[in-house]
Structures are given as C-alpha cells and as structure tokens.
Amino acid sequence: MDLVRSLYYLGAFLLIGIGFYAVLGKKNLIKVIMGLSLIDNGINLLFIAIGYVRHHTAPIITSQISDTSLMVDPVPQALVLTAIVIELSVLALALALAVKVFAVHKTLNLNKIKGLKW
Amino acid sequence: MVNPLYILVSLVFFALLILFVQRFSKYFALLATAFNFYLSINILIAALKKPLLVNLGGWKVPFCISLFASPLSAALVLLVSLVGFCAVVFSFSYIEEERNRYYALLLLLLAGSSGVVLAADIFNMFVFFEILCISSYALVAYQRKADSFEAAFKYLVQGSVGSSFILIAIAIIYGLFGTLNLAHIARHISFPLTFSLKVALALLVAGFGVEAAIFPFNFWLPDAHPAAPSPVSAVLSGLAIKVGLYAVLRLIFTIFGYPGVFLPLLFLALFTFVVGEFAALAQGNLKRMLAYSSMGQIGLIAAVMSFGSVYTFTAGFLQIFNHALAKSVLFLASGVFFYQGHSLEISDLKGAGRKNVLVGAAFAAGIFSLVGLPPFLGFFSKLAILVSLFRTQGTLVLAYIFIFLIVILTAVEAAYFLRVLGVLYQKPAVFSAASGGKKMALMQIPVVFLGLLLLGLGLFPQIVQKIAYFAASSLLNKAAYIKFILG
Amino acid sequence: MNRFNKIFAYSSVFLISLCLLVVFLLAFRAIPFGADTMDVGHFYLEDAAKSTGSANIVTAVVLGFRGFDTLGEVMVLFLGAVGLGLVLSSQKDSTHSPAKTFPSLILKTMADLVFPFIVLFGIYIFMHGHISPGGGFPAGAVLASGYLLLFLSQRGGYHIRLAQRVETGSGLVFVIVGLAGLYFSGFFLHNFLPVGRLGSLYSAGIIPVLYSLIGIKVGAELGGIIYRLFGE
C-alpha cells in the first residue's frame, strides 16, 4: 500500500476516526458536537481527495488555462459545497439544543443528564 | 401538471411563503398539503400505467438529476401526502404557539420524505434525506421542555453520524464509478460484490437505518417520538421511518440487487421486532408504548421484506400502509386525550373512550387493525405476511421460526393494546373531557377519517393489494429500472 | 464508573474507531489517489462552457447540472435557521446574560471602518461566482462575518425582521426563477437567459442571478442565526 499516495485518505480517515471517538467517548456535550464537526471535515477532505487527478488543475477556465481535459473532477467539489452547508445547519441546531440543555440542567456533563444516556 | 416535481416545489414554496408573510400559516399549510394530496393521487394513477421520469434542468440522463415515480414511489408519496394532510388538519387546533415555524418545518418534513422517495440520484436522495432529518430534529424539540431538548439532541447526534456514513458510502460509489445517478450505478454493479461495494452497502444500510429505526440504530426512537407533539409523532412514526426503510430497500434490492444481505438484515429486523414489542408491554406512558410498538412493527416489516420475493414484498407494503394509517390514528387520538386530560399515562385515561365516542371508536379501529383483526386492513396485511412466508422457497426453517415469532408477538401486541382499550372504556370514568366545541371537532375529523379509511380499505382491500403488488414488482426488478431510466 | 470500567469503555471506543479506520482504508484501495475515474465529470468539463456559459465549472455543476441539489441545500440551511429559531424561542428561562465585557475603542472604530469593505467583498464574491472561485455560499458567510463584527462591537442596528424577509424572499425568488425556467423552456431551473461571452461578468444566464440570491439569502440567514445565538 503506497502510504505516501494515500496520505490524504489517511488524513481524512484519521479525522473521521477521531471525530467518531469524540462522539462516542466524550462526556461534555460540546465535545460531542465538536466530534460531529470533525467527522464532517474528514468527509469533506475525503471527497476532495477522491476528485483529484494527478497533474491536473482546478476546473476554472481562465485566459491562461482553457484546456478542460487537464482539469480535476468538478463534481466532488460541488458535492462538498452542498455537504458543508448541510453540516453547518445540523451543527447550528445541535448548538442551539446544547444551549437549551445547559439552561435546563446547568451542566454539560452527559453522565449527569439523565435523558441523554444511550 | 402530473409531474412529481410539483409535489416538492409546492411544499418548498409554501414553507418559504409561510415565513415570508408570517400570517395565515395554517391555511397555507392546508392548501399545500391538499394540493399535494390531489396531485399524488393523479401521479399514482399515471405511475401504475407507466412510471414517470422527470429530468431536471434539461440535460440528458445520466448528466442531470432525475426524479423517478415508480409505482412504489408514487404509492409512498400518496401515503406521505395523506398522513401529512391529516396531521395539518389536526394541528389546526392542537398547535397554538410558534405556528409559522411549526408549519414550515412540517411542510419541509413532508417535502424531504417525498424527495427521498422520488429521487433517482443518490446525492439528491441524501440532500432530501437531510431535509427530512433536520426538520424532524427541530420538530421533536417543538415543545421546548427538558425532555424534548434531550430527545432531540440524542436523535440529532445519532442521525448525524448516520448521515456521515451515507456520505462516506457516496464517496466510495462516486470514486468507483464516477456517476451519481442510481440507475447508472446499478448498471455498474455486478456480482460478486467487491469489498469496497460491500462496505458502501453496509454504510448505506447503517446510515439510512438510523432513520428507519433498525436495531442497533434505533436508540433515539423511544425518546423522540413521545417527546414530539402528537401530529408530529404521527408523521414520524407513520412516514419518516417508512421512508428510511424505503431507502434501505431501494438500495439493497434495486440498485445493488444483493439478496445476500438477507441473513444479517433478517436477524437485525427480528431482534428489533422482539425488543420493540416486549418493551411496549412494559410501558405506562401511552406515547412511549406507541413508539416501541412502531419499533416492533418496523422490525416486522423489515424482516418480511428481507425474504426477497414478490409476495413478501407485497405483504410488507400492505403492512406499511396499515401501520402508517393505524399508528397515525393512535398518535392523533392520544393527542386528543392529552389535549383534554393533560396526561399521557395510561392509568389516567380511564373512561376516555366513553367521553369521546368517535375518537375512542377510531382508536379501537387503529388497535384492531394493528393487531390484525378483521374487517380492518391489518387483517389482510398480516394474512398476506403469513401466506407469503409459507410460500417462500429455500428458507423454510427461518420462515417457520419467523411465523412462530409473529404469532407470539401478535399475542403480545394484543395484550398491551387491549389493555389500553380496556382502560379507555372503564366504567368509573376518571377522565375529564374538558373543552369541546369547534376545536375538538377539527381535531376529531382526521382521526375519524383515518379510522374509517382503515375500515374501508379492510372491506375493499383489492385496490391496496393491487398497488402493493405493483410496488413490489417495481422494487425487485433491477433490469427494468435501469432500462427505463437509461434507455 | 470505576477505573477498570473506564479503561474498558475508552479502549473499546478506541478500538471501534481504529477498526473503522482500517476498513475504510481497505475499501479505498480500489480508488487509487490521483487516478482519473471520472465518468460524468468529463462531460461536465467539456460541456460546461458551452451550455451554461460559466467559466467556473464547479459553479456550472452546482447551479446548472445539479441545480436541484442546490435548491435542497438552500432549504437545508433554511431549516437550520428555522429550527434554531424554534429551539431558542422559549421565554421560560433566560439563557441570555448581559455581556460582561464591553468592546474596546479599537474594536468599535475598526468595525465601523471595516464593515463596508467586508460587505463589498462578499458582494464581489457572489457576483463573480461564475468567473472565479467562490459563489453564493462563501459570500453569504463573508457577509455574515461582517454582521458578526457588528454584534461583537455591540453596534446594534441589525433588523432581524428585515433579515427574515430578505431570507425568505430570496428563497421564494429562487423557486420562482426555477419555475420560470420550467415555463420558458420546459425544465425546472433551465437556463433561459442568454449565455453571453465566456468569462465576462454578464454571462452564464441565470447563474449569477441565482448566486446573488443565494449570497443574500445565506448572509441574512447566518446573520439571523448569530443574532439569535447572541440572545438579543
């Protein structure tokens, strides 16, 4: 397995793995939300890494670059645009809920909040 | 005009309009769902003759996003619009605060459900799935009490992780095939499945399985469905989990065409079924009991579907229709009881059936239909399930075990449901029927209507049986799906 | 939880994450990094300039070929804002405590000076979405960062009602433009304005119109989210 070439994949999966660990293992509500954010960032990196084609350039036609056969895949970039916005919405809602949970329980510790145990 | 696009666009348009104008939200919502109901009937009639394909943007398949209304999709869209319409009518009197936001969220929940079902493009399916999920996270928190926030947060975290799994699977699929069109992907997939594709399928099942409430992804359900206001619970139990299950089934059977998933799926589904029904037995809170019952029923439906024959699919779809309608009746009726008695503990509902004759009767209809008693729709769906299991070839042992479990768990269902029914009609009526008048009438209409529908479809089941059969055929036929879309 | 349980719990979570990592790495061996696995991608690269007129091919994909996804995405963001508004709207407990720190003179002065440039930059980004990298969504984020600066400097003057009208209004216009495409050319979100000369500002049909709408909408939406989180 050529590790150097798959460095981007490795990085993306490390982010996803760390995020996943945070979601499952952390006690603080905000850290769980940060774990979700990490997972999302890892996935976005993964998408971009998939679209990359060796030695090709960004898919924007300018006066210097107009050969479209030497461009990277534009679709994953479009997908990431959408995914970022979707994940932003989820995060905003999660933070709003965390604010309210804190207001009710005065703590962010999952162990102390009865309703949030798995 | 008979274009599935209008279903989505109308819901989106009215949701935006409600928050732009900030008035008349109830009426806009009613208009949108009524229009959708009418439209979805027409679409179903057209789709039964020939499936509808809409290519958005004017480009050719597979370079565009498409909407595909197969008989299966059209039937589910009809179910969505029907239950949605009833929920909106119920909400007229039941929902008094934050109406604008509530109706916008509800309309978008319906839009998300319809979008997932109509999608012919995997990323589009994901986007509409997210619309469904996020609106349901917000609506679960609607009552803004401690348990609502907690339930919504738990649901959000689990749903979000599930959605991440779906995205990773999309990354795998796009990296392998370079396309996002479902039919195009299906064409590329052949047997045996490579390891990457198996991982992708597992991720997709896990991700959509969170919304479908299959074990072990359903820990959010017992808290979320009761915490939501009753019309939202009806929509969630009746529609949202079905849509999640639809996504799982569509991907497994039509796109991947992989019946080898049978054993793990059956095992998980049976486990869900058993756990759900037994847990329901132990509940004292009506909505929590209904939520666990939904879990059990989805387990039953998924287990039936996993056998993979046309007959089991038909039976499964009949049960989907039955459960959606019956559970909606039960949740809406519980909403009526809560509105009057301000409590959802079963012990506090003594005599409620006597004080609310119509709602009590509809509640009884829902219970009888779920348990499977004639002359309701549930009788035919349970019968179809048992008959189709007898007819399976090659997996007789498992089929017999399953039949045995169904019999036992139906008895369990009967136990906890009839217990509630008994309480409802208990003689010393503790229940206080507080307010009456126009508000109550408006809430009773959808409940009674759905109850009558269960009775009517039970007396004349041919229509639903025919639709279910067409839906089942369209799910199983991978080659026809590819040929129709890609030509 | 005693020590042993803690170690067991954490290590099992760690092992699960590690297993996931390994499974993903193995799954992605079939997708070699840097290889050309495009299928529809090639078509988009070749055809974008001709059929959409946008020099930025990612924009052509986002608003042209996959415009319906963008509509869904706009709706998702709308949902996030509405959901957040719903969740934060209860009056029972006031989670808003008045600010304990007051903005310094530097912050207040610079915020007033810098804000117009931030807004200008945001407008530039969404106007040129079809020529250079960017587009409506980053533009909206930039605009919202300008509003955030206003909130941080406690300048006041953010009209939430106007923002809400702008937000929902631009969403409605987006849908109407799509329906207009349906009316004029028979397909939803079809490009019915002239395509123009590639690379000029007035090109790419409805794409700059849509991106402008999106930019304004996202800016108003994110501004509203920040406003509500500040607990005004």
PDB file of N, CA and C in Angstrom, chain B residues 30-78:
ATOM      1  N   LEU B  30     -52.446  24.048   4.839  1.00  0.00           N
ATOM      2  CA  LEU B  30     -53.586  23.238   4.407  1.00  0.00           C
ATOM      3  C   LEU B  30     -53.661  23.209   2.888  1.00  0.00           C
ATOM      4  N   LEU B  31     -53.458  24.379   2.284  1.00  0.00           N
ATOM      5  CA  LEU B  31     -53.510  24.455   0.831  1.00  0.00           C
ATOM      6  C   LEU B  31     -52.432  23.573   0.207  1.00  0.00           C
ATOM      7  N   ALA B  32     -51.221  23.688   0.767  1.00  0.00           N
ATOM      8  CA  ALA B  32     -50.111  22.921   0.193  1.00  0.00           C
ATOM      9  C   ALA B  32     -50.372  21.423   0.290  1.00  0.00           C
ATOM     10  N   THR B  33     -50.799  20.954   1.487  1.00  0.00           N
ATOM     11  CA  THR B  33     -50.973  19.515   1.620  1.00  0.00           C
ATOM     12  C   THR B  33     -52.191  19.017   0.852  1.00  0.00           C
ATOM     13  N   ALA B  34     -53.247  19.839   0.763  1.00  0.00           N
ATOM     14  CA  ALA B  34     -54.407  19.413  -0.015  1.00  0.00           C
ATOM     15  C   ALA B  34     -54.030  19.290  -1.494  1.00  0.00           C
ATOM     16  N   PHE B  35     -53.317  20.313  -1.984  1.00  0.00           N
ATOM     17  CA  PHE B  35     -52.873  20.269  -3.372  1.00  0.00           C
ATOM     18  C   PHE B  35     -52.011  19.034  -3.618  1.00  0.00           C
ATOM     19  N   ASN B  36     -51.104  18.745  -2.668  1.00  0.00           N
ATOM     20  CA  ASN B  36     -50.236  17.592  -2.816  1.00  0.00           C
ATOM     21  C   ASN B  36     -51.004  16.293  -2.816  1.00  0.00           C
ATOM     22  N   PHE B  37     -52.030  16.222  -1.977  1.00  0.00           N
ATOM     23  CA  PHE B  37     -52.818  15.001  -1.908  1.00  0.00           C
ATOM     24  C   PHE B  37     -53.477  14.739  -3.253  1.00  0.00           C
ATOM     25  N   TYR B  38     -54.070  15.796  -3.797  1.00  0.00           N
ATOM     26  CA  TYR B  38     -54.726  15.668  -5.077  1.00  0.00           C
ATOM     27  C   TYR B  38     -53.716  15.271  -6.158  1.00  0.00           C
ATOM     28  N   LEU B  39     -52.557  15.926  -6.132  1.00  0.00           N
ATOM     29  CA  LEU B  39     -51.530  15.664  -7.136  1.00  0.00           C
ATOM     30  C   LEU B  39     -51.010  14.237  -7.026  1.00  0.00           C
ATOM     31  N   SER B  40     -50.817  13.786  -5.773  1.00  0.00           N
ATOM     32  CA  SER B  40     -50.217  12.458  -5.623  1.00  0.00           C
ATOM     33  C   SER B  40     -51.172  11.360  -6.079  1.00  0.00           C
ATOM     34  N   ILE B  41     -52.469  11.593  -5.952  1.00  0.00           N
ATOM     35  CA  ILE B  41     -53.413  10.598  -6.475  1.00  0.00           C
ATOM     36  C   ILE B  41     -53.256  10.488  -7.989  1.00  0.00           C
ATOM     37  N   ASN B  42     -53.186  11.662  -8.634  1.00  0.00           N
ATOM     38  CA  ASN B  42     -53.016  11.629 -10.088  1.00  0.00           C
ATOM     39  C   ASN B  42     -51.711  10.964 -10.496  1.00  0.00           C
ATOM     40  N   ILE B  43     -50.651  11.265  -9.744  1.00  0.00           N
ATOM     41  CA  ILE B  43     -49.358  10.684 -10.094  1.00  0.00           C
ATOM     42  C   ILE B  43     -49.398   9.182  -9.942  1.00  0.00           C
ATOM     43  N   LEU B  44     -50.066   8.704  -8.874  1.00  0.00           N
ATOM     44  CA  LEU B  44     -50.133   7.256  -8.690  1.00  0.00           C
ATOM     45  C   LEU B  44     -50.876   6.591  -9.838  1.00  0.00           C
ATOM     46  N   ILE B  45     -51.997   7.201 -10.229  1.00  0.00           N
ATOM     47  CA  ILE B  45     -52.773   6.621 -11.325  1.00  0.00           C
ATOM     48  C   ILE B  45     -51.926   6.551 -12.586  1.00  0.00           C
ATOM     49  N   ALA B  46     -51.149   7.628 -12.832  1.00  0.00           N
ATOM     50  CA  ALA B  46     -50.303   7.614 -14.032  1.00  0.00           C
ATOM     51  C   ALA B  46     -49.170   6.608 -13.895  1.00  0.00           C
ATOM     52  N   ALA B  47     -48.592   6.550 -12.668  1.00  0.00           N
ATOM     53  CA  ALA B  47     -47.413   5.701 -12.496  1.00  0.00           C
ATOM     54  C   ALA B  47     -47.765   4.224 -12.601  1.00  0.00           C
ATOM     55  N   LEU B  48     -48.993   3.878 -12.257  1.00  0.00           N
ATOM     56  CA  LEU B  48     -49.372   2.475 -12.344  1.00  0.00           C
ATOM     57  C   LEU B  48     -49.416   2.017 -13.796  1.00  0.00           C
ATOM     58  N   LYS B  49     -49.704   2.976 -14.692  1.00  0.00           N
ATOM     59  CA  LYS B  49     -49.678   2.589 -16.112  1.00  0.00           C
ATOM     60  C   LYS B  49     -48.258   2.588 -16.612  1.00  0.00           C
ATOM     61  N   LYS B  50     -47.552   3.699 -16.352  1.00  0.00           N
ATOM     62  CA  LYS B  50     -46.163   3.775 -16.808  1.00  0.00           C
ATOM     63  C   LYS B  50     -45.425   4.705 -15.853  1.00  0.00           C
ATOM     64  N   PRO B  51     -44.273   4.299 -15.326  1.00  0.00           N
ATOM     65  CA  PRO B  51     -43.567   5.152 -14.371  1.00  0.00           C
ATOM     66  C   PRO B  51     -43.190   6.498 -14.985  1.00  0.00           C
ATOM     67  N   LEU B  52     -43.146   7.529 -14.146  1.00  0.00           N
ATOM     68  CA  LEU B  52     -42.840   8.869 -14.626  1.00  0.00           C
ATOM     69  C   LEU B  52     -41.385   9.199 -14.366  1.00  0.00           C
ATOM     70  N   LEU B  53     -40.739   9.732 -15.373  1.00  0.00           N
ATOM     71  CA  LEU B  53     -39.345  10.137 -15.214  1.00  0.00           C
ATOM     72  C   LEU B  53     -39.242  11.619 -15.553  1.00  0.00           C
ATOM     73  N   VAL B  54     -38.689  12.382 -14.633  1.00  0.00           N
ATOM     74  CA  VAL B  54     -38.533  13.812 -14.882  1.00  0.00           C
ATOM     75  C   VAL B  54     -37.052  14.140 -14.823  1.00  0.00           C
ATOM     76  N   ASN B  55     -36.502  14.660 -15.912  1.00  0.00           N
ATOM     77  CA  ASN B  55     -35.098  15.059 -15.916  1.00  0.00           C
ATOM     78  C   ASN B  55     -35.010  16.553 -15.670  1.00  0.00           C
ATOM     79  N   LEU B  56     -34.374  16.919 -14.567  1.00  0.00           N
ATOM     80  CA  LEU B  56     -34.371  18.319 -14.188  1.00  0.00           C
ATOM     81  C   LEU B  56     -33.265  19.079 -14.880  1.00  0.00           C
ATOM     82  N   GLY B  57     -33.577  20.275 -15.323  1.00  0.00           N
ATOM     83  CA  GLY B  57     -32.552  21.146 -15.858  1.00  0.00           C
ATOM     84  C   GLY B  57     -32.396  21.044 -17.350  1.00  0.00           C
ATOM     85  N   GLY B  58     -32.963  20.005 -17.948  1.00  0.00           N
ATOM     86  CA  GLY B  58     -32.900  19.960 -19.403  1.00  0.00           C
ATOM     87  C   GLY B  58     -31.756  19.159 -19.965  1.00  0.00           C
ATOM     88  N   TRP B  59     -30.921  18.607 -19.108  1.00  0.00           N
ATOM     89  CA  TRP B  59     -29.861  17.771 -19.655  1.00  0.00           C
ATOM     90  C   TRP B  59     -30.319  16.330 -19.712  1.00  0.00           C
ATOM     91  N   LYS B  60     -29.502  15.523 -20.429  1.00  0.00           N
ATOM     92  CA  LYS B  60     -29.943  14.143 -20.578  1.00  0.00           C
ATOM     93  C   LYS B  60     -29.445  13.291 -19.431  1.00  0.00           C
ATOM     94  N   VAL B  61     -30.177  12.231 -19.193  1.00  0.00           N
ATOM     95  CA  VAL B  61     -29.697  11.231 -18.245  1.00  0.00           C
ATOM     96  C   VAL B  61     -28.391  10.662 -18.779  1.00  0.00           C
ATOM     97  N   PRO B  62     -27.385  10.338 -18.013  1.00  0.00           N
ATOM     98  CA  PRO B  62     -27.264  10.499 -16.572  1.00  0.00           C
ATOM     99  C   PRO B  62     -26.522  11.747 -16.156  1.00  0.00           C
ATOM    100  N   PHE B  63     -26.607  12.809 -16.951  1.00  0.00           N
ATOM    101  CA  PHE B  63     -25.862  14.001 -16.596  1.00  0.00           C
ATOM    102  C   PHE B  63     -26.707  15.004 -15.837  1.00  0.00           C
ATOM    103  N   CYS B  64     -27.930  14.586 -15.485  1.00  0.00           N
ATOM    104  CA  CYS B  64     -28.800  15.502 -14.787  1.00  0.00           C
ATOM    105  C   CYS B  64     -29.297  14.801 -13.533  1.00  0.00           C
ATOM    106  N   ILE B  65     -30.023  15.557 -12.727  1.00  0.00           N
ATOM    107  CA  ILE B  65     -30.690  14.952 -11.580  1.00  0.00           C
ATOM    108  C   ILE B  65     -32.084  14.557 -12.036  1.00  0.00           C
ATOM    109  N   SER B  66     -32.490  13.360 -11.730  1.00  0.00           N
ATOM    110  CA  SER B  66     -33.809  12.917 -12.179  1.00  0.00           C
ATOM    111  C   SER B  66     -34.704  12.595 -11.008  1.00  0.00           C
ATOM    112  N   LEU B  67     -35.984  12.712 -11.258  1.00  0.00           N
ATOM    113  CA  LEU B  67     -36.988  12.233 -10.309  1.00  0.00           C
ATOM    114  C   LEU B  67     -37.711  11.084 -10.982  1.00  0.00           C
ATOM    115  N   PHE B  68     -37.891  10.008 -10.257  1.00  0.00           N
ATOM    116  CA  PHE B  68     -38.490   8.832 -10.857  1.00  0.00           C
ATOM    117  C   PHE B  68     -39.673   8.380 -10.018  1.00  0.00           C
ATOM    118  N   ALA B  69     -40.857   8.425 -10.597  1.00  0.00           N
ATOM    119  CA  ALA B  69     -42.046   7.986  -9.867  1.00  0.00           C
ATOM    120  C   ALA B  69     -42.444   6.605 -10.344  1.00  0.00           C
ATOM    121  N   SER B  70     -41.893   5.609  -9.681  1.00  0.00           N
ATOM    122  CA  SER B  70     -42.319   4.240  -9.952  1.00  0.00           C
ATOM    123  C   SER B  70     -43.609   4.006  -9.175  1.00  0.00           C
ATOM    124  N   PRO B  71     -44.289   2.901  -9.406  1.00  0.00           N
ATOM    125  CA  PRO B  71     -45.488   2.636  -8.600  1.00  0.00           C
ATOM    126  C   PRO B  71     -45.187   2.663  -7.104  1.00  0.00           C
ATOM    127  N   LEU B  72     -44.010   2.135  -6.732  1.00  0.00           N
ATOM    128  CA  LEU B  72     -43.627   2.146  -5.327  1.00  0.00           C
ATOM    129  C   LEU B  72     -43.491   3.568  -4.814  1.00  0.00           C
ATOM    130  N   SER B  73     -42.730   4.391  -5.533  1.00  0.00           N
ATOM    131  CA  SER B  73     -42.520   5.771  -5.094  1.00  0.00           C
ATOM    132  C   SER B  73     -43.836   6.527  -5.056  1.00  0.00           C
ATOM    133  N   ALA B  74     -44.653   6.339  -6.097  1.00  0.00           N
ATOM    134  CA  ALA B  74     -45.906   7.082  -6.148  1.00  0.00           C
ATOM    135  C   ALA B  74     -46.822   6.690  -5.001  1.00  0.00           C
ATOM    136  N   ALA B  75     -46.853   5.390  -4.676  1.00  0.00           N
ATOM    137  CA  ALA B  75     -47.705   4.952  -3.568  1.00  0.00           C
ATOM    138  C   ALA B  75     -47.244   5.565  -2.260  1.00  0.00           C
ATOM    139  N   LEU B  76     -45.911   5.591  -2.055  1.00  0.00           N
ATOM    140  CA  LEU B  76     -45.405   6.173  -0.813  1.00  0.00           C
ATOM    141  C   LEU B  76     -45.662   7.669  -0.777  1.00  0.00           C
ATOM    142  N   VAL B  77     -45.546   8.353  -1.907  1.00  0.00           N
ATOM    143  CA  VAL B  77     -45.826   9.791  -1.936  1.00  0.00           C
ATOM    144  C   VAL B  77     -47.287  10.032  -1.575  1.00  0.00           C
ATOM    145  N   LEU B  78     -48.163   9.182  -2.070  1.00  0.00           N
ATOM    146  CA  LEU B  78     -49.576   9.320  -1.713  1.00  0.00           C
ATOM    147  C   LEU B  78     -49.766   9.153  -0.209  1.00  0.00           C
TER     148      LEU B  78
END
